[in-house]
PDB file of C-alpha atoms and ligand atoms in Angstrom:
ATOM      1  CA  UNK A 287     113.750 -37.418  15.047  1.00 85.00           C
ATOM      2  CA  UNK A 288     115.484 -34.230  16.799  1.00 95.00           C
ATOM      3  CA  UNK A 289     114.004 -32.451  19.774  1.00 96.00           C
ATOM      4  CA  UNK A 290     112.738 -29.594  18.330  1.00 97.00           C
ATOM      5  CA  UNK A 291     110.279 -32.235  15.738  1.00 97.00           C
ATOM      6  CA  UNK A 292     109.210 -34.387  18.697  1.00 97.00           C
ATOM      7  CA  UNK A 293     107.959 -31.139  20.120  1.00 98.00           C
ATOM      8  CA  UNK A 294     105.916 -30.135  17.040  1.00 98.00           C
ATOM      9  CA  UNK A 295     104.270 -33.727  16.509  1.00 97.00           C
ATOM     10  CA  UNK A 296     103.543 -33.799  20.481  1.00 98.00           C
ATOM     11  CA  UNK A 297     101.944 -29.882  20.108  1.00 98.00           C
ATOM     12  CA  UNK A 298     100.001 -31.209  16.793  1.00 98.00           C
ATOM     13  CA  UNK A 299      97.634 -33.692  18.616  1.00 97.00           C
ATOM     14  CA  UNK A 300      96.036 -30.988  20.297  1.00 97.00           C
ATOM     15  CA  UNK A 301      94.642 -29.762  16.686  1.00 98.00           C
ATOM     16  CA  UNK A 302      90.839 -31.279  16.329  1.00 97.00           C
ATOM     17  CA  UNK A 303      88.653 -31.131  13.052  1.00 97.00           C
ATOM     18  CA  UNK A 304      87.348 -27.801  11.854  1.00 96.00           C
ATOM     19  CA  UNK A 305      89.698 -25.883  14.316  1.00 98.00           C
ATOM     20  CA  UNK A 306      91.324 -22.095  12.781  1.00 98.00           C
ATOM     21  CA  UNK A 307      94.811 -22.708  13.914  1.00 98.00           C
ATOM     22  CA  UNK A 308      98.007 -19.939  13.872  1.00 98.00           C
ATOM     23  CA  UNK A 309     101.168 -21.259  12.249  1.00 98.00           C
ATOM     24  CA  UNK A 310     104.580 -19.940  14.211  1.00 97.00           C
ATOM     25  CA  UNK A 311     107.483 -18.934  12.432  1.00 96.00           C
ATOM     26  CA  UNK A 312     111.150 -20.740  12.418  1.00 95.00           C
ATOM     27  CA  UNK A 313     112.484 -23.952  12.512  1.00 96.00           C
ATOM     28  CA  UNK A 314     110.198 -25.247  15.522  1.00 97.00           C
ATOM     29  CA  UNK A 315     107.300 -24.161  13.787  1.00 97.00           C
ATOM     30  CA  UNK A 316     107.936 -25.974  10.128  1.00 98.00           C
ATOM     31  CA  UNK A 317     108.074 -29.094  11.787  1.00 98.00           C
ATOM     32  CA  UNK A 318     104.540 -28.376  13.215  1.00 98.00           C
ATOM     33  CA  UNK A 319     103.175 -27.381   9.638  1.00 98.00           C
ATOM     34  CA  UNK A 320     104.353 -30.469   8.709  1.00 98.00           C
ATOM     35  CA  UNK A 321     103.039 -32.413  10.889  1.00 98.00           C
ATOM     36  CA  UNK A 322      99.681 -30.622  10.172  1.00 98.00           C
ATOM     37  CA  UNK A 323      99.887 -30.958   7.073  1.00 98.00           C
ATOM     38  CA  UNK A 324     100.062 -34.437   7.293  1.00 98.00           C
ATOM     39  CA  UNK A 325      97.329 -34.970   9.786  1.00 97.00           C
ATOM     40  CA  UNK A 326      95.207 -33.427   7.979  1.00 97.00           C
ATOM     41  CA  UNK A 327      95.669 -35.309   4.551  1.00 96.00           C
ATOM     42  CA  UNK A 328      96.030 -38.734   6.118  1.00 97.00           C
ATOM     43  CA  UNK A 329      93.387 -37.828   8.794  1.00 96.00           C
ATOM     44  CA  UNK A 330      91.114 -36.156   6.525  1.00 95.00           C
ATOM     45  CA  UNK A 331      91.019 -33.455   8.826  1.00 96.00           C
ATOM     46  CA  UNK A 332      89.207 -29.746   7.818  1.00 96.00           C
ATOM     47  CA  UNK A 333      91.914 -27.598   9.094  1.00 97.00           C
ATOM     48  CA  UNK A 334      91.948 -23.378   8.350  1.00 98.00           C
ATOM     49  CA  UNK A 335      95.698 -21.993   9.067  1.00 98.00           C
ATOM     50  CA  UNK A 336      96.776 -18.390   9.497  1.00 98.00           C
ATOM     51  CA  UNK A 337     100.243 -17.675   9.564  1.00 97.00           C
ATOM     52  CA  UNK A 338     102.168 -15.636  11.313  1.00 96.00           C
ATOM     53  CA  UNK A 339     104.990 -14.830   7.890  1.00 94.00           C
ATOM     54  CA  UNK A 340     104.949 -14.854   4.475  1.00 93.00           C
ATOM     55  CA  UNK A 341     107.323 -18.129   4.470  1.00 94.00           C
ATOM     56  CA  UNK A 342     105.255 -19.797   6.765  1.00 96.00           C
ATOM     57  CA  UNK A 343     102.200 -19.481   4.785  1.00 97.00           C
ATOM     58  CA  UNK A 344     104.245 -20.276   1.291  1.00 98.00           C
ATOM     59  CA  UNK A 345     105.602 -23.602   2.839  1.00 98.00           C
ATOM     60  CA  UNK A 346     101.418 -24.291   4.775  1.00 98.00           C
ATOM     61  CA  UNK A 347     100.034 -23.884   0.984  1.00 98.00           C
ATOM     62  CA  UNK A 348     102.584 -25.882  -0.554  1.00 98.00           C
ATOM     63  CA  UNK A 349     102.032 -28.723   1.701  1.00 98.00           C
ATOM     64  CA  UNK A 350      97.874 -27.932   0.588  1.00 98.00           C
ATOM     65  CA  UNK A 351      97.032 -26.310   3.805  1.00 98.00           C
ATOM     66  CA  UNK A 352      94.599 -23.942   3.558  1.00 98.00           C
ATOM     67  CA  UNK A 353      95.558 -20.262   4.769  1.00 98.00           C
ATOM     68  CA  UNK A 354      93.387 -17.398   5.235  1.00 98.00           C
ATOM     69  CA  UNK A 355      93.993 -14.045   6.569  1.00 96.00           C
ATOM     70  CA  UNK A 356      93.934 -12.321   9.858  1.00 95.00           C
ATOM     71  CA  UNK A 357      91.520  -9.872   8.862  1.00 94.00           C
ATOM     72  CA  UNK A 358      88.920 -12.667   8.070  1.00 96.00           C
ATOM     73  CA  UNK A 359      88.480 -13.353  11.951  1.00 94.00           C
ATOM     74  CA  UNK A 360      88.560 -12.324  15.388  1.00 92.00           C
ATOM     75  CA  UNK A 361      89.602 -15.440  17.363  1.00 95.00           C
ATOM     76  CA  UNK A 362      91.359 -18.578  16.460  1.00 97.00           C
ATOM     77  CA  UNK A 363      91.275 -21.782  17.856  1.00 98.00           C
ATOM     78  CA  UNK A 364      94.958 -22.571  19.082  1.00 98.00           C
ATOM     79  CA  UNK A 365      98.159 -21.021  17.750  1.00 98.00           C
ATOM     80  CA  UNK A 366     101.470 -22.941  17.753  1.00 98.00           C
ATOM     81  CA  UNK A 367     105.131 -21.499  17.772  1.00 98.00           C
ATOM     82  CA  UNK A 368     108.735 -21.871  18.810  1.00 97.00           C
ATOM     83  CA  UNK A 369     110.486 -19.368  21.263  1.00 97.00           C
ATOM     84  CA  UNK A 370     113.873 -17.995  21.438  1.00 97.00           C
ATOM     85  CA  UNK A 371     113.780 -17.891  25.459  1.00 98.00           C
ATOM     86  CA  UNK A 372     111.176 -19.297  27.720  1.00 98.00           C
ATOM     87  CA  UNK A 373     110.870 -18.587  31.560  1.00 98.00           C
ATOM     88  CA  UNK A 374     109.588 -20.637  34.492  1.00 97.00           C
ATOM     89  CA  UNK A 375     106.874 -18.503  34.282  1.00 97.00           C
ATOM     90  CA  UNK A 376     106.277 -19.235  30.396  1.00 98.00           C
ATOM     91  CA  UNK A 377     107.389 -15.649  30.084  1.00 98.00           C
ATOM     92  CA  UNK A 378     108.521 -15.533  26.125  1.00 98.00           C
ATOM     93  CA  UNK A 379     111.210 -13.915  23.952  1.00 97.00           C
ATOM     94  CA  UNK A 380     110.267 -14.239  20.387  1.00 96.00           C
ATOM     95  CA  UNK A 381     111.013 -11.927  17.579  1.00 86.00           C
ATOM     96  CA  UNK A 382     114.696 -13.095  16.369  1.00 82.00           C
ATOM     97  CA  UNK A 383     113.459 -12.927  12.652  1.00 74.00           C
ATOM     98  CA  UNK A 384     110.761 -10.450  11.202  1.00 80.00           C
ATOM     99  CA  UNK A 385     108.009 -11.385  12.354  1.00 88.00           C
ATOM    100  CA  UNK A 386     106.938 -10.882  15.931  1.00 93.00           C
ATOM    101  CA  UNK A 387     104.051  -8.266  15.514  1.00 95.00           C
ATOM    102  CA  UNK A 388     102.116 -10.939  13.891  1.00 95.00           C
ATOM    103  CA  UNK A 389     103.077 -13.451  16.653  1.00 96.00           C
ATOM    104  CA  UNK A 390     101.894 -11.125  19.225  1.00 97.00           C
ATOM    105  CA  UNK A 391      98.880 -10.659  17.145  1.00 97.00           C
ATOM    106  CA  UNK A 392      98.265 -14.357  16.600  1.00 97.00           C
ATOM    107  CA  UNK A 393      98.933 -15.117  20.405  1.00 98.00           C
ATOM    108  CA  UNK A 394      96.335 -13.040  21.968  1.00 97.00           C
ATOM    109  CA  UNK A 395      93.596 -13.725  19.551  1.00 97.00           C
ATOM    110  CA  UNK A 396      94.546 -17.595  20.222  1.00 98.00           C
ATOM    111  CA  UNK A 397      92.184 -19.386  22.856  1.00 98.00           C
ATOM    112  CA  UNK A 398      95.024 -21.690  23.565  1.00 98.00           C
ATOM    113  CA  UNK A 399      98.637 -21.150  22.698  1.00 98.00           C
ATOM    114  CA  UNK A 400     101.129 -23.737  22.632  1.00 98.00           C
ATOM    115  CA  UNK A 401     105.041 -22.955  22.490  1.00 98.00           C
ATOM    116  CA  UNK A 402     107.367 -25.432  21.084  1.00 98.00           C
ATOM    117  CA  UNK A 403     110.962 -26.102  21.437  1.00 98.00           C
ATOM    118  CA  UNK A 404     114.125 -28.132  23.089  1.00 97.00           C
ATOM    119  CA  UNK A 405     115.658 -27.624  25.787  1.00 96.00           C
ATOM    120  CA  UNK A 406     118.025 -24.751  24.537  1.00 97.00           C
ATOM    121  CA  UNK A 407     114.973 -22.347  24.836  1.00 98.00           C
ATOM    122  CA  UNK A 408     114.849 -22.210  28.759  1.00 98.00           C
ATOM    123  CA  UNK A 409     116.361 -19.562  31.144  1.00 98.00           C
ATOM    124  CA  UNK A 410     116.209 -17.901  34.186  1.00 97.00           C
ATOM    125  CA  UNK A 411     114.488 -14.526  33.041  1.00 96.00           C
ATOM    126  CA  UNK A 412     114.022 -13.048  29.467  1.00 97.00           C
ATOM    127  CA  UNK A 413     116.909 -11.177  27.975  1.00 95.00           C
ATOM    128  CA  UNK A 414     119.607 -13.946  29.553  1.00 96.00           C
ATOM    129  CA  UNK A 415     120.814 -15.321  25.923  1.00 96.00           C
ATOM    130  CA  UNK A 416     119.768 -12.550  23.662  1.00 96.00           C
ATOM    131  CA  UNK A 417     118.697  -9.031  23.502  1.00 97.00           C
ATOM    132  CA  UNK A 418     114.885  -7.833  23.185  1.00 97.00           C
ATOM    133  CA  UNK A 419     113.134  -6.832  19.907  1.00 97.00           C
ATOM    134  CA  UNK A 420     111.555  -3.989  19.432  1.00 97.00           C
ATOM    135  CA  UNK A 421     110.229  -2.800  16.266  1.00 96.00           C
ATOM    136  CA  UNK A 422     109.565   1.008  16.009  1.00 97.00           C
ATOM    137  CA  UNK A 423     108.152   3.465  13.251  1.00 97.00           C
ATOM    138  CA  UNK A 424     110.775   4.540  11.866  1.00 97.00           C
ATOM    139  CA  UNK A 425     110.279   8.281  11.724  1.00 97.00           C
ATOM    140  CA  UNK A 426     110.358   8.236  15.198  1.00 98.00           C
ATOM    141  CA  UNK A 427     113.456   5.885  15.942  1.00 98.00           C
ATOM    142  CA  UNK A 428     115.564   8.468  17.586  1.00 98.00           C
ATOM    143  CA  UNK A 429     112.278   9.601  19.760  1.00 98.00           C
ATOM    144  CA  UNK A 430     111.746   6.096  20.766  1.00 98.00           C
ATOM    145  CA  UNK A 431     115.271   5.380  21.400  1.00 98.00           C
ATOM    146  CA  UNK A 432     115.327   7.958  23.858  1.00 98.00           C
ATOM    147  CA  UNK A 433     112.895   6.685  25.349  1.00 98.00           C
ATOM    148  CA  UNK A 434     113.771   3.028  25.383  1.00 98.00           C
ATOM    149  CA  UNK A 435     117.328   4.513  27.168  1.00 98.00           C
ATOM    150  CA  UNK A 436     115.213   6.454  29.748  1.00 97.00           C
ATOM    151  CA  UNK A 437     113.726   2.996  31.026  1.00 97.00           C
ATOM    152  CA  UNK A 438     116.930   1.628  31.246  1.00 97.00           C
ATOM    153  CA  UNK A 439     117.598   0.182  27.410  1.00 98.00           C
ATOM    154  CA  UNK A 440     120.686  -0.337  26.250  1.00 98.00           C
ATOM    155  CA  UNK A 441     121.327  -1.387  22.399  1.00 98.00           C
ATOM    156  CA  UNK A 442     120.763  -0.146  18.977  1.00 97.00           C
ATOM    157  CA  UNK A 443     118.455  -0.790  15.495  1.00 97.00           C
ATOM    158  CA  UNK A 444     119.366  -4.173  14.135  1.00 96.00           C
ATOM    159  CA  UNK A 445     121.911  -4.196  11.372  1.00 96.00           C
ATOM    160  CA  UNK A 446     120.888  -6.016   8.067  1.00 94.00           C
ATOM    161  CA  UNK A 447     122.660  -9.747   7.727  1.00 92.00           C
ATOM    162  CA  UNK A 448     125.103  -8.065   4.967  1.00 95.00           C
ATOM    163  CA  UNK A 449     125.431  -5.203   7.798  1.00 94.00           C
ATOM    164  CA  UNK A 450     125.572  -2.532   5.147  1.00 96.00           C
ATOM    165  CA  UNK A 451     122.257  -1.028   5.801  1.00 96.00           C
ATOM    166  CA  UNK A 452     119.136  -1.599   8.885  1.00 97.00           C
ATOM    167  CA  UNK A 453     116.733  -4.649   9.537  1.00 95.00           C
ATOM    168  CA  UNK A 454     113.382  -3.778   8.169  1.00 94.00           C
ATOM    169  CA  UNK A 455     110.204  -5.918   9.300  1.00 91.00           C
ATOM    170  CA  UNK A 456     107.784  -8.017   7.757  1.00 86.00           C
ATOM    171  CA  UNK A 457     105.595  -4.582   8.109  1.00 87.00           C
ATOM    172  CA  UNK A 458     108.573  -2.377   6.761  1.00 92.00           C
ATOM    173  CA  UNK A 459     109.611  -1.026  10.278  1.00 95.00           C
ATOM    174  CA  UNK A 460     113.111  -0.941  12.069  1.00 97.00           C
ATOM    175  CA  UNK A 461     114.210  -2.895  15.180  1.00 96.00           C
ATOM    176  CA  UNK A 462     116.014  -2.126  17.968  1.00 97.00           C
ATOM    177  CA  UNK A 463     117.568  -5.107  20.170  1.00 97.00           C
ATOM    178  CA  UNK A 464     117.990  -3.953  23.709  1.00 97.00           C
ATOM    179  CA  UNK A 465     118.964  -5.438  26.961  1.00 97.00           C
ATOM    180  CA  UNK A 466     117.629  -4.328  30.370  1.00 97.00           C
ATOM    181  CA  UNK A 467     118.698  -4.000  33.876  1.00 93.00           C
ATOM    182  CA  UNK A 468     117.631  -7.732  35.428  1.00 89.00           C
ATOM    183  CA  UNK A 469     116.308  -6.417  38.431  1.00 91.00           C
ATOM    184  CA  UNK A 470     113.229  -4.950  36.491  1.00 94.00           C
ATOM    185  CA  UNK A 471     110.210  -7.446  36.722  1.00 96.00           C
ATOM    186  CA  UNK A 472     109.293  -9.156  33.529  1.00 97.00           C
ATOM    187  CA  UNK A 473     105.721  -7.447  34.293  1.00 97.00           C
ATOM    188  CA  UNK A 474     107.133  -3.850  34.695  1.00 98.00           C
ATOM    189  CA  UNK A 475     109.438  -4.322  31.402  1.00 98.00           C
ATOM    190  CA  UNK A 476     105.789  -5.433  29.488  1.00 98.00           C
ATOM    191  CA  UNK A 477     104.562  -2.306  30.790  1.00 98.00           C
ATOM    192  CA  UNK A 478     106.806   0.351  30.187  1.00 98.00           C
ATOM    193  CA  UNK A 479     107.441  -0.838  26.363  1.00 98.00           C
ATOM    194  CA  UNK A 480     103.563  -0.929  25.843  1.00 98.00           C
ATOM    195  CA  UNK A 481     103.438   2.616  26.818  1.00 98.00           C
ATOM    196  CA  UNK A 482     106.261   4.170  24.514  1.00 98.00           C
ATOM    197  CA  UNK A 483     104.740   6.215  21.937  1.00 98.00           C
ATOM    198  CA  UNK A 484     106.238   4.556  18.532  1.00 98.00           C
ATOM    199  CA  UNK A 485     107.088   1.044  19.353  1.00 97.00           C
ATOM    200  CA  UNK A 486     104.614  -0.537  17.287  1.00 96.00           C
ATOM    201  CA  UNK A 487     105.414  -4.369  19.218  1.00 97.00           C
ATOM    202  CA  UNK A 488     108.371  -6.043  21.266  1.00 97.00           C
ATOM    203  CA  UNK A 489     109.533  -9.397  21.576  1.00 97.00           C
ATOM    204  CA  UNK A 490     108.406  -9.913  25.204  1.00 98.00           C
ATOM    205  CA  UNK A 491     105.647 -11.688  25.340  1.00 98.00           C
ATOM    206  CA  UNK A 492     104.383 -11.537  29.302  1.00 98.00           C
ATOM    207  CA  UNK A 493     101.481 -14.315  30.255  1.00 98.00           C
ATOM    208  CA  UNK A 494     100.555 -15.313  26.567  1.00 98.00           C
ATOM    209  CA  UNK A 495     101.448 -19.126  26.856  1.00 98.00           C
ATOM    210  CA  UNK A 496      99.119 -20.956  27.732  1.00 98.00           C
ATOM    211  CA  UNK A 497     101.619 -24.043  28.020  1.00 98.00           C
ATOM    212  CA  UNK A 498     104.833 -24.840  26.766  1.00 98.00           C
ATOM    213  CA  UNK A 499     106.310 -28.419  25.275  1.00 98.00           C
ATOM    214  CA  UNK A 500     109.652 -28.731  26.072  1.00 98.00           C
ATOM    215  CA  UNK A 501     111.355 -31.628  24.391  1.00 97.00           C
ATOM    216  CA  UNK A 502     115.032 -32.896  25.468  1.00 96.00           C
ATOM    217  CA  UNK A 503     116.854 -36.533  24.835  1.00 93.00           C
ATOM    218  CA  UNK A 504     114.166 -37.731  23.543  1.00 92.00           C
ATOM    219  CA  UNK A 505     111.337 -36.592  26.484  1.00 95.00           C
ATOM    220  CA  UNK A 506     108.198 -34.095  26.309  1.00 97.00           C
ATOM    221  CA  UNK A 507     107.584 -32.046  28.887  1.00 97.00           C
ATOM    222  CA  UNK A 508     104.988 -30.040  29.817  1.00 97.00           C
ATOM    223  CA  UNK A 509     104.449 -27.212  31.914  1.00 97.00           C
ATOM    224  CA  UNK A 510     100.805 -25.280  31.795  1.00 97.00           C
ATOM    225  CA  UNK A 511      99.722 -21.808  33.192  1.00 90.00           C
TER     226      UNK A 511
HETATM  227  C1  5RP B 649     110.510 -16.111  15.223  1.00 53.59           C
HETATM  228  C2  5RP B 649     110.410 -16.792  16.532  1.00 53.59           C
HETATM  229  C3  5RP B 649     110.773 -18.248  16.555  1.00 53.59           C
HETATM  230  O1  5RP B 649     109.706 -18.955  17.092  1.00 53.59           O
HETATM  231  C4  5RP B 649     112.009 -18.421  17.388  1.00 53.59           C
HETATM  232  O2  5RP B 649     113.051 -17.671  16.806  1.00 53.59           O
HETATM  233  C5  5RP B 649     112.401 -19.911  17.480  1.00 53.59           C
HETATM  234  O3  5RP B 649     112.926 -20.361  16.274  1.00 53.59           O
HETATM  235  P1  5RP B 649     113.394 -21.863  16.085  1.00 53.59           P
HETATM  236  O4  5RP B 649     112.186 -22.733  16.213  1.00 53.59           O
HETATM  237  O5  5RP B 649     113.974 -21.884  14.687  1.00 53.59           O
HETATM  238  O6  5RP B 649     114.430 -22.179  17.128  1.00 53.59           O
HETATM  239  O7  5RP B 649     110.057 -16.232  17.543  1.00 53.59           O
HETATM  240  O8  5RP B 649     110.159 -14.763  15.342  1.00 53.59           O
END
């Protein structure tokens, strides 16, 4: 069993009968589907999932979990997901694929929300291995690039993986992956990107965690708020 598994199955014994629980996106997060999925068959668990992507809800269905939507509810129980960076703080950076307005979503509404991953994921301060998301309207993106550069951004919208056109989201907006000056606060950056006009969400997600599972050789460890 790899790290990033061990993290998932440790995460997945927090998930009690009848709970609503959000399913993450990536690589982290299919091992915890998994493992739900298989709790709840050989557990005979009632389990309701919501996802936070369209292949994260095709691969909880096919395993027979059963997904509902966001706009069904106002709260859910506990929401589990991976993390491209994650702080001493438990300070996030999520957002690498398409997904991360419905991670941010799925994070505040959770009462409890559990991060998984190995230790790859942890750093110093958000932004140290890769850039910050930030999906935009994109009408606006040259607006909202202006403004991103007037707090100190620097970057540009996120090429496609054949780079012959843009990245467009889950929702069908652009990205823009952008690094910042290190001496901002993590708390001032969370600020000034919640108050540009036109960024619909970004990929740092300030004091959501509730904990984090870190597995490495072998090893969980965990670190709460
Ligand atoms: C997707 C995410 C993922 O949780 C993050 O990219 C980690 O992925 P993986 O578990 O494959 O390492 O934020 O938007």
């Amino acid at each position: 069993m790899n790290d990033k598994q061990l993290a998932a199955i440790h995460a997945a014994k927090h998930v009690q009968n009848d709970m609503l629980v959000g399913l993450g996106t990536g690589s982290t997060a299919n091992f915890f589907i998994e493992e739900l999925a298989r709790r709840q068959t050989e557990e005979n668990l009632k389990i309701t999932t919501i996802s936070s992507s369209n292949i994260s809800m095709i691969k909880a269905q096919s395993l027979g979990l059963n997904v509902i939507g966001l706009q069904q509810v106002n709260a859910i129980d506990l929401y589990i997901d991976g993390a491209d960076e994650i702080t001493p703080d438990l300070n996030l950076l999520k957002g690498r694929g398409y997904d991360l307005v419905m991670e941010k979503l799925l994070a505040k509404a959770a009462k409890q929300f559990f991060v998984v991953a190995d230790k790859s994921k942890l750093v110093d301060c958000i932004g140290t291995n890769f850039a910050i998301p930030i999906e935009v309207m994109p009408f606006a993106w040259q607006a909202i690039k202006k403004s991103l550069e007037v707090i100190g951004g620097i970057g540009d919208l996120r090429p496609n993986v054949a780079k012959d056109g843009l990245s467009i989201s889950s929702y069908g907006s652009l990205i823009f992956d952008m690094t910042f000056d290190k001496s901002m606060t993590e708390g001032d950056l969370n600020e000034r990107l919640n108050n540009i006009p036109g960024v619909i969400e970004h990929g740092l997600f300030y004091q959501l965690a509730s904990a984090v599972f870190i597995a490495h050789d072998g090893n969980i460890e965990e670190k709460w708020r």
